[in-house]
Short mmCIF file of N, CA and C in Angstrom, two decimals:
data_model
loop_
_atom_site.label_atom_id
_atom_site.label_comp_id
_atom_site.label_asym_id
_atom_site.label_seq_id
_atom_site.Cartn_x
_atom_site.Cartn_y
_atom_site.Cartn_z
N MET A 30 8.19 -6.64 -25.22
CA MET A 30 8.76 -5.75 -26.22
C MET A 30 8.74 -4.30 -25.74
N ILE A 31 7.60 -3.83 -25.24
CA ILE A 31 7.51 -2.45 -24.78
C ILE A 31 8.42 -2.21 -23.57
N LEU A 32 8.61 -3.24 -22.74
CA LEU A 32 9.51 -3.10 -21.60
C LEU A 32 10.93 -2.77 -22.06
N GLN A 33 11.37 -3.49 -23.08
CA GLN A 33 12.71 -3.25 -23.63
C GLN A 33 12.80 -1.86 -24.24
N GLN A 34 11.74 -1.44 -24.94
CA GLN A 34 11.75 -0.13 -25.57
C GLN A 34 11.79 0.99 -24.54
N LEU A 35 11.04 0.83 -23.46
CA LEU A 35 11.08 1.82 -22.38
C LEU A 35 12.48 1.94 -21.78
N LYS A 36 13.08 0.80 -21.50
CA LYS A 36 14.43 0.78 -20.92
C LYS A 36 15.44 1.41 -21.88
N LEU A 37 15.36 1.06 -23.15
CA LEU A 37 16.27 1.59 -24.15
C LEU A 37 16.12 3.11 -24.27
N TYR A 38 14.90 3.59 -24.26
CA TYR A 38 14.64 5.03 -24.35
C TYR A 38 15.30 5.77 -23.18
N ILE A 39 15.13 5.24 -21.99
CA ILE A 39 15.72 5.86 -20.80
C ILE A 39 17.24 5.81 -20.88
N GLU A 40 17.80 4.69 -21.32
CA GLU A 40 19.26 4.58 -21.45
C GLU A 40 19.79 5.59 -22.46
N GLN A 41 19.08 5.78 -23.56
CA GLN A 41 19.53 6.70 -24.60
C GLN A 41 19.44 8.16 -24.16
N HIS A 42 18.46 8.47 -23.32
CA HIS A 42 18.25 9.85 -22.88
C HIS A 42 18.87 10.14 -21.51
N GLY A 43 19.38 9.12 -20.84
CA GLY A 43 20.01 9.30 -19.54
C GLY A 43 19.03 9.41 -18.40
N ARG A 44 18.05 10.27 -18.55
CA ARG A 44 17.03 10.51 -17.53
C ARG A 44 15.77 10.96 -18.25
N SER A 45 14.64 10.39 -17.90
CA SER A 45 13.39 10.72 -18.59
C SER A 45 12.25 10.88 -17.59
N SER A 46 11.39 11.84 -17.85
CA SER A 46 10.24 12.03 -16.97
C SER A 46 9.13 11.05 -17.34
N ARG A 47 8.30 10.74 -16.37
CA ARG A 47 7.16 9.84 -16.60
C ARG A 47 6.25 10.43 -17.67
N LYS A 48 6.08 11.75 -17.64
CA LYS A 48 5.22 12.43 -18.61
C LYS A 48 5.76 12.27 -20.03
N ASP A 49 7.07 12.46 -20.21
CA ASP A 49 7.69 12.30 -21.53
C ASP A 49 7.56 10.86 -22.04
N LEU A 50 7.77 9.91 -21.15
CA LEU A 50 7.65 8.50 -21.54
C LEU A 50 6.22 8.17 -21.95
N ALA A 51 5.24 8.67 -21.20
CA ALA A 51 3.84 8.42 -21.52
C ALA A 51 3.48 9.02 -22.88
N ASN A 52 3.94 10.24 -23.14
CA ASN A 52 3.67 10.88 -24.43
C ASN A 52 4.36 10.15 -25.57
N HIS A 53 5.61 9.79 -25.39
CA HIS A 53 6.37 9.14 -26.45
C HIS A 53 5.79 7.78 -26.83
N PHE A 54 5.36 7.00 -25.83
CA PHE A 54 4.87 5.65 -26.09
C PHE A 54 3.34 5.57 -26.18
N GLY A 55 2.65 6.70 -26.05
CA GLY A 55 1.20 6.73 -26.20
C GLY A 55 0.47 5.91 -25.15
N MET A 56 0.89 6.05 -23.90
CA MET A 56 0.25 5.30 -22.82
C MET A 56 0.03 6.23 -21.63
N SER A 57 -0.68 5.75 -20.63
CA SER A 57 -0.92 6.56 -19.43
C SER A 57 0.33 6.59 -18.55
N GLU A 58 0.40 7.58 -17.69
CA GLU A 58 1.52 7.67 -16.76
C GLU A 58 1.49 6.51 -15.77
N ASP A 59 0.29 6.07 -15.39
CA ASP A 59 0.18 4.90 -14.51
C ASP A 59 0.71 3.64 -15.20
N GLY A 60 0.47 3.54 -16.50
CA GLY A 60 0.99 2.41 -17.27
C GLY A 60 2.50 2.40 -17.30
N VAL A 61 3.09 3.58 -17.46
CA VAL A 61 4.55 3.71 -17.44
C VAL A 61 5.09 3.24 -16.09
N ASP A 62 4.47 3.72 -14.99
CA ASP A 62 4.90 3.32 -13.65
C ASP A 62 4.85 1.80 -13.48
N THR A 63 3.75 1.21 -13.90
CA THR A 63 3.56 -0.23 -13.73
C THR A 63 4.61 -1.01 -14.51
N MET A 64 4.85 -0.62 -15.74
CA MET A 64 5.84 -1.34 -16.56
C MET A 64 7.25 -1.14 -16.04
N LEU A 65 7.59 0.06 -15.63
CA LEU A 65 8.95 0.31 -15.17
C LEU A 65 9.22 -0.27 -13.79
N ASP A 66 8.18 -0.62 -13.05
CA ASP A 66 8.38 -1.31 -11.77
C ASP A 66 9.14 -2.62 -11.97
N VAL A 67 8.96 -3.26 -13.12
CA VAL A 67 9.70 -4.49 -13.43
C VAL A 67 11.20 -4.20 -13.45
N TRP A 68 11.60 -3.13 -14.14
CA TRP A 68 13.03 -2.78 -14.25
C TRP A 68 13.57 -2.26 -12.92
N ILE A 69 12.73 -1.60 -12.13
CA ILE A 69 13.17 -1.13 -10.82
C ILE A 69 13.48 -2.33 -9.92
N ARG A 70 12.60 -3.33 -9.93
CA ARG A 70 12.83 -4.53 -9.11
C ARG A 70 14.08 -5.28 -9.54
N LYS A 71 14.40 -5.23 -10.84
CA LYS A 71 15.60 -5.91 -11.34
C LYS A 71 16.86 -5.08 -11.13
N GLY A 72 16.71 -3.84 -10.66
CA GLY A 72 17.87 -3.00 -10.39
C GLY A 72 18.45 -2.32 -11.62
N ALA A 73 17.66 -2.20 -12.68
CA ALA A 73 18.15 -1.58 -13.91
C ALA A 73 17.77 -0.11 -14.03
N ILE A 74 16.71 0.28 -13.33
CA ILE A 74 16.16 1.64 -13.42
C ILE A 74 15.98 2.20 -12.01
N ASN A 75 16.16 3.50 -11.87
CA ASN A 75 15.98 4.21 -10.61
C ASN A 75 14.81 5.18 -10.77
N LYS A 76 14.05 5.39 -9.71
CA LYS A 76 12.89 6.29 -9.73
C LYS A 76 13.14 7.46 -8.79
N GLU A 77 12.82 8.67 -9.27
CA GLU A 77 12.98 9.87 -8.47
C GLU A 77 11.64 10.60 -8.39
N LEU A 78 11.15 10.81 -7.17
CA LEU A 78 9.88 11.50 -6.94
C LEU A 78 10.17 12.92 -6.50
N ILE A 79 9.64 13.89 -7.21
CA ILE A 79 9.91 15.30 -6.92
C ILE A 79 8.61 15.99 -6.50
N GLY A 80 8.69 16.78 -5.45
CA GLY A 80 7.53 17.56 -5.01
C GLY A 80 6.64 16.85 -4.03
N CYS A 81 7.19 15.93 -3.26
CA CYS A 81 6.40 15.20 -2.27
C CYS A 81 6.24 15.96 -0.98
N GLY A 82 7.09 16.92 -0.73
CA GLY A 82 7.05 17.63 0.55
C GLY A 82 7.48 16.70 1.66
N SER A 83 6.83 16.80 2.79
CA SER A 83 7.20 15.97 3.93
C SER A 83 6.25 14.79 4.12
N ASP A 84 5.37 14.57 3.15
CA ASP A 84 4.43 13.45 3.24
C ASP A 84 5.17 12.13 3.19
N LEU A 85 4.67 11.17 3.94
CA LEU A 85 5.26 9.83 3.91
C LEU A 85 4.86 9.10 2.64
N CYS A 86 3.73 9.46 2.07
CA CYS A 86 3.24 8.82 0.85
C CYS A 86 3.38 9.80 -0.31
N CYS A 87 4.01 9.37 -1.38
CA CYS A 87 4.25 10.27 -2.51
C CYS A 87 3.40 9.93 -3.73
N GLN A 88 2.19 9.50 -3.51
CA GLN A 88 1.32 9.16 -4.63
C GLN A 88 1.01 10.39 -5.48
N ASN A 89 1.08 11.57 -4.87
CA ASN A 89 0.77 12.80 -5.59
C ASN A 89 2.02 13.61 -5.89
N ALA A 90 3.11 12.95 -6.18
CA ALA A 90 4.35 13.65 -6.51
C ALA A 90 4.11 14.54 -7.73
N GLU A 91 4.69 15.74 -7.70
CA GLU A 91 4.52 16.67 -8.81
C GLU A 91 5.16 16.15 -10.09
N ASP A 92 6.27 15.47 -9.94
CA ASP A 92 6.98 14.98 -11.11
C ASP A 92 7.70 13.68 -10.75
N VAL A 93 7.78 12.77 -11.71
CA VAL A 93 8.47 11.49 -11.52
C VAL A 93 9.47 11.33 -12.66
N TRP A 94 10.70 11.01 -12.30
CA TRP A 94 11.77 10.82 -13.28
C TRP A 94 12.35 9.42 -13.14
N TYR A 95 12.81 8.87 -14.26
CA TYR A 95 13.46 7.57 -14.28
C TYR A 95 14.85 7.72 -14.87
N ARG A 96 15.79 6.96 -14.33
CA ARG A 96 17.19 7.00 -14.79
C ARG A 96 17.72 5.59 -14.85
N SER A 97 18.48 5.28 -15.89
CA SER A 97 19.09 3.95 -15.98
C SER A 97 20.28 3.89 -15.04
N LEU A 98 20.53 2.70 -14.52
CA LEU A 98 21.60 2.49 -13.55
C LEU A 98 22.76 1.72 -14.18
N LYS A 99 23.95 2.02 -13.71
CA LYS A 99 25.13 1.26 -14.12
C LYS A 99 25.19 0.00 -13.27
N ALA A 100 26.04 -0.92 -13.66
CA ALA A 100 26.13 -2.22 -12.98
C ALA A 100 26.48 -2.09 -11.50
N ASP A 101 27.24 -1.06 -11.13
CA ASP A 101 27.67 -0.93 -9.73
C ASP A 101 26.78 0.00 -8.90
N GLU A 102 25.63 0.41 -9.43
CA GLU A 102 24.72 1.29 -8.69
C GLU A 102 23.55 0.49 -8.11
N LEU A 103 23.01 1.00 -7.00
CA LEU A 103 21.86 0.39 -6.37
C LEU A 103 20.58 1.07 -6.83
N SER A 104 19.51 0.30 -6.94
CA SER A 104 18.21 0.84 -7.30
C SER A 104 17.48 1.29 -6.04
N VAL A 105 17.32 2.60 -5.91
CA VAL A 105 16.58 3.17 -4.78
C VAL A 105 15.61 4.22 -5.33
N THR A 106 14.54 4.44 -4.61
CA THR A 106 13.61 5.50 -4.98
C THR A 106 14.02 6.75 -4.21
N VAL A 107 14.28 7.82 -4.93
CA VAL A 107 14.71 9.08 -4.34
C VAL A 107 13.49 9.98 -4.19
N VAL A 108 13.31 10.53 -2.99
CA VAL A 108 12.19 11.43 -2.73
C VAL A 108 12.75 12.81 -2.43
N ARG A 109 12.31 13.82 -3.22
CA ARG A 109 12.78 15.20 -3.01
C ARG A 109 11.59 16.12 -2.93
#
């Protein structure tokens, strides 16, 4: 149920930050990441990591955004 609600929220808002999703649904940011990984693997949601610099690992990204994808788009993680 919460998976559908997360996806619907992102679809309605076009693009949502991990922080906004965590606040709206009353959960941790790690919880948001874990749940949205399901939609990323299915190709329905895209993840954008902002503030990683040149590090190969972006675990400490300054900001994380999620965007719903159209049927003809590919699901990729964008690092900026």
